[in-house]
Amino acid sequence: MSQAASVPTNNSPLADLPPISSILFEAKARKGLTFDQIAKEIGKDEVWLAAAFYGQAKFEEEDLKKVAQVLDIATETAIAGFGSHWWPNRGLGPMPPTDPVIYRLYEGVLVYGHAIKAVIHEKFGDGIMSMIDCKIDVTKKPDPKGDRVVLTFDGKFLSYAKW
Amino acid sequence: MSQAASVPTNNSPLADLPPISSILFEAKARKGLTFDQIAKEIGKDEVWLAAAFYGQAKFEEEDLKKVAQVLDIATETAIAGFGSHWWPNRGLGPMPPTDPVIYRLYEGVLVYGHAIKAVIHEKFGDGIMSMIDCKIDVTKKPDPKGDRVVLTFDGKFLSYAKW
Amino acid sequence: MSQAASVPTNNSPLADLPPISSILFEAKARKGLTFDQIAKEIGKDEVWLAAAFYGQAKFEEEDLKKVAQVLDIATETAIAGFGSHWWPNRGLGPMPPTDPVIYRLYEGVLVYGHAIKAVIHEKFGDGIMSMIDCKIDVTKKPDPKGDRVVLTFDGKFLSYAKW
Amino acid sequence: MSQAASVPTNNSPLADLPPISSILFEAKARKGLTFDQIAKEIGKDEVWLAAAFYGQAKFEEEDLKKVAQVLDIATETAIAGFGSHWWPNRGLGPMPPTDPVIYRLYEGVLVYGHAIKAVIHEKFGDGIMSMIDCKIDVTKKPDPKGDRVVLTFDGKFLSYAKW
Amino acid sequence: MSQAASVPTNNSPLADLPPISSILFEAKARKGLTFDQIAKEIGKDEVWLAAAFYGQAKFEEEDLKKVAQVLDIATETAIAGFGSHWWPNRGLGPMPPTDPVIYRLYEGVLVYGHAIKAVIHEKFGDGIMSMIDCKIDVTKKPDPKGDRVVLTFDGKFLSYAKW
Amino acid sequence: MSQAASVPTNNSPLADLPPISSILFEAKARKGLTFDQIAKEIGKDEVWLAAAFYGQAKFEEEDLKKVAQVLDIATETAIAGFGSHWWPNRGLGPMPPTDPVIYRLYEGVLVYGHAIKAVIHEKFGDGIMSMIDCKIDVTKKPDPKGDRVVLTFDGKFLSYAKW
Amino acid sequence: MSQAASVPTNNSPLADLPPISSILFEAKARKGLTFDQIAKEIGKDEVWLAAAFYGQAKFEEEDLKKVAQVLDIATETAIAGFGSHWWPNRGLGPMPPTDPVIYRLYEGVLVYGHAIKAVIHEKFGDGIMSMIDCKIDVTKKPDPKGDRVVLTFDGKFLSYAKW
Amino acid sequence: MSQAASVPTNNSPLADLPPISSILFEAKARKGLTFDQIAKEIGKDEVWLAAAFYGQAKFEEEDLKKVAQVLDIATETAIAGFGSHWWPNRGLGPMPPTDPVIYRLYEGVLVYGHAIKAVIHEKFGDGIMSMIDCKIDVTKKPDPKGDRVVLTFDGKFLSYAKW
Amino acid sequence: MSQAASVPTNNSPLADLPPISSILFEAKARKGLTFDQIAKEIGKDEVWLAAAFYGQAKFEEEDLKKVAQVLDIATETAIAGFGSHWWPNRGLGPMPPTDPVIYRLYEGVLVYGHAIKAVIHEKFGDGIMSMIDCKIDVTKKPDPKGDRVVLTFDGKFLSYAKW
Amino acid sequence: MSQAASVPTNNSPLADLPPISSILFEAKARKGLTFDQIAKEIGKDEVWLAAAFYGQAKFEEEDLKKVAQVLDIATETAIAGFGSHWWPNRGLGPMPPTDPVIYRLYEGVLVYGHAIKAVIHEKFGDGIMSMIDCKIDVTKKPDPKGDRVVLTFDGKFLSYAKW
């Protein structure tokens, strides 16, 4: 990867994130590492790690120290930007999404949302799948007719309170 | 289930669907069947079947005949409403969703969309997970700390054309 | 209350709800009962009960039977409209709200949302107050300078998953 | 807390606030103080104080002097930024909120707003709960099944004028 | 006025109001009375009365009885439609308004809103003009260069709570 | 007033106005003058003057010279920024307004707009109250139960052309 | 024109208008008359007349009687629908317009609005072209390269009040 | 005109235009010229010229040279900013417009759009008035009751293709 | 095709169209004909014909007579619904589209719109591709890797007027 | 082409793109090359190339090297800005589009979208035309009545999965 890798900070989504996000993305580009490689170094999953880079999850200081080490950036810089005084202000990018990758996920909600809701109710009763206590995974499934993306949400079922 | 089960056709989402949808939902309620039970009878998955009830997938006539039989409704009624002259006009319900079950899926896109996109690109290159050639599954995973919903999208990766 | 009490079903919010909602509201008006009176009869809280009348919470059949008895309507009617085949499609009314009572709650989110979020994070860490496992109470607090409404949300704190 | 704690001023919500807000947040981070700790020093509640930091409430000069002292910043800086020539331009962040903490409050209005309105009318008559003469409190309630957030709005009831 | 005066109930604003509103408007048209004439009969102001016809204010039963008498409609009809079981669901018509009369008021907020806010703060401090405890008057002021509409809002000043 | 009074130019509404607006607001803060005091010096009303500060009305050069003198700023600066080459681009702030002071005016239009329209038609016929040839006044009316804001719009009635 | 000419009342714009509009349009179709022909009979311009058919201008009773006569409908029907008890609720159709004819006018505002504003200010000073005291004309101008539509707005200039 | 005439580039509409637009507007202010005066020098109409200043029409190099000469700015500057490599990205300002001058044009579309469409169809058949091959003129028409703005769109009629 | 083929008229897009559209669609379903088959009978293209069925193009009476004959419906019915008194009110369905087939076209505009604009300007100069004088074609192109849809817009280039 | 060609980076669309986009556009302007000329040099189509300049397609490093050479810019600059660490965040410009060239494409979707969908279904069954595996072409077709733009989308048909 070029030493000069520049990450555009004037436009979405980085323009909407803390400056430390750009520093992390540039260091990652300079190192030529994938999220999966960094995630393995710090003992986390790549989707969670990517979310944290995008300011959508909160690093603990232990995480930040490891990330700084892997990416060769100063620990203090990482902590000053994403430390204990900072909390994610979650939600990123326009809705409806304009990028086709993200739009397809949105389309999944638009087309299949009611079907998923109906099946959740039939299997679990009145409640929801938590998006807070939820783990997300992206796996590549080889297929002779074309590889497939397997995207999994594993979230706790929460029953509606009655009082 | 009560013989008199009524399905509200004056409001979302049924108000926005063909009348045959209400007929199917009422017959299902009268029979007291789940989507899973009907799906097994006709050799389809429950999420796909629910999507078809909501007018978001297209029954073939073979499917419709089986559904009509399972639900004890006239085959002609089913075919008149959802037959070969009818094509889904997909997309159902308001966006952003107001129902918390569906909103949580939308929140997954809002919070984790960019992370998922980044990992897809790192694993597959420039392209998308198809929401057309995509299968969706909802599974109940028992857990002592509270059962979990496992929602899986299994979609073909499509590379961007260059020309 | 007049026997002829009519409940407008052509406009918001009843126009957006199942017909059984109007039946319940008309019976309630005919009986001249408050939500508090009905709630006490069925062993629930008045806010939860009102939410259920508005189709925003799910009655169990036991609840429905008691409500039908209190309001002198046929049990089958109640169950046909709100029975086990029916699931709330939650979310009611325009946003931003046009009604000043509801708008003031919305204004509370608009003006004090970030302050509430900051204090929750300082007291609990990275997570949310659940609106699913949440109980809501409205109390009248007499005050010589003018009575006060005390509105309380009592919701479980949910930590963000890390994985 | 790191001396170098940086507060992102290029994105929501600080990008939408007077520069003095960022100065206060950075000093607070440097000092490692919570809103509760500062609030106790100046004789105010933590939610009100956080609202004032976010430019959603108006400090009087007495308040500002105490805050400046607690945070070790120049009094003149505080007064130049938030003094008597400045009035809050209230309302902060996108609606619907994208952050899940704030969204859950919004969802409370969306799902329970009509129920709350109905109970207020039954208890008080035609009028509203004021969001101007209203005090807000966030308390942590320990619970073996998971601690709970208790969020209270205590607002004056205002009757609709008739003339 | 023609006995056959018909009031369009299929379009805005009457389509969004309880049916009793149309009944009142039709009776008023049949009688050929102005709001001012009816208001004087019942001891109220014409703007308040018009607001009540449009479902934006709440008649007490005493008011309804007088209105019914003036308009020659059955008292029970009026009470069944607008009685004690009914509460205004306030807010009427599209925003931004499409009708030029109402748009001009909206334009007043758009163009002069900040100036009015600044002067209120300078005269009263941090707070608002209540729209709940507010009386509204429309007067015709003759002027040789063209008559003028004098529209007055007389609302209580409410100070922001500090706590 | 502090010599250092700073006026936030990075956020609404000043961020949306010509730089001369901030210069005027800062000078006014430095001088510690109210709109009313400045207005009297230049022979205009305070609401009109505040509107002009916010770029919503057009100063003539005579006005600008007097304002510059009262505020001790260079006349050329005022004229360079707001002179004869500049025309107001009217309309300021988000709609619906997020600030409660301005929102209440908006709520007045939302709730009472149709009533005001109806009374205007009954008194004047088919036409509007002009918001161009309109004078606006804010007065403080002492009241033992709490002072009141009296906000008056005095606008010319304009008849609809027929041709 | 066929005696059976039907005018769709279930969709825009007639669905949003009083029923008398449909009656007028059907009678006009049955008679096979243009707006110009009817307008000449009643001494009005065709654009104004079309606006009145669409409920965007107010017929006086004299106008209505003539229109009823020309179209062979009962005078009482016309007066019951559009009489003195009825006032236009102006503004019709979606914005931005979806119909290309109307969209082009909208595009004229979007592309040339600022230029028109600048020239009006240079020629007239600070004020507007009234859309209330405004006459609109549509003329066909033959041209060998293709006939041209000449659309003219002739509106009174109104100066901004200063006070 | 003051040599120091400044044109606000931080707000609408200039903030949304190429920097060369501000240069032209400032030079025009410095010279104290109207669009009409400049237009006559370069042999174009004032409305077209104003549109080009606002980046809504494309200068040819011949035009730019003449404009540069009239305004005493360097020809290369004009060509570098608006030259052959640049194409208008048309459409300027918010919709609905907030400025009353432009809003009135928008209101013309909202209120009279359907009437204009109907008359165009009756005179020309199925098609539109082109906004591409369209010339726009603003004329001052003296009138003892108040001068009038005559705004004319002269656009080619285009028939809808059938194939 | 079943004699009983029913076409849902309660939802989009038919709910937004004249009743004659539903009659045509039902007759077409009953006959089991494709647009291509009907188009060939009447000497038109299938895309144009489908647009006319959806109320987006105007049938001449000659066309209507042939369509009525092919579909075995009464000519008078067709002419009463879509005759010379009726003009298309073009524009159908929500934007952004929710149906994936139509959304993909929208995505083409969102992603490739600027590229297409740039190439049109380089090839033709300042102007547009007309969507009025435009013919649209959909062809199936067999391909061993999967058949392809070839969608062609053939529209006249229109130069921008300068005046 | 002027050496000084400047490309406005403060406004749409370049303000929303990585800085490397502006560098490419300026170099292209300086060289005076069309997309077609550059595309031929690098063996790609002009529409694809323009999309890549606008950040809507991903250059491979081989492409970037050739582009850098043709435009006389440093290869490292190109790769630092658009290299392997960068992925398009697709979707550009406002929707609905304000520029008439792009709006006409949008209008094509609005007016003809349902017709195109219907014909695709009749020719291919239930599925979509891919906008990912899609090639786009713009051709100039000379025509004595005015040259025509032929815009072609050639996209793979994708069948909906059933499972």
CSV table of C-alpha atoms in Angstrom, one decimal, chain E residues 21 40 77 141:
chain,number,residue,atom,x,y,z
E,21,SER,CA,-67.7,18.9,12.2
E,40,LYS,CA,-72.1,36.1,20.4
E,77,THR,CA,-76.0,14.6,17.9
E,141,LYS,CA,-59.2,47.9,10.7
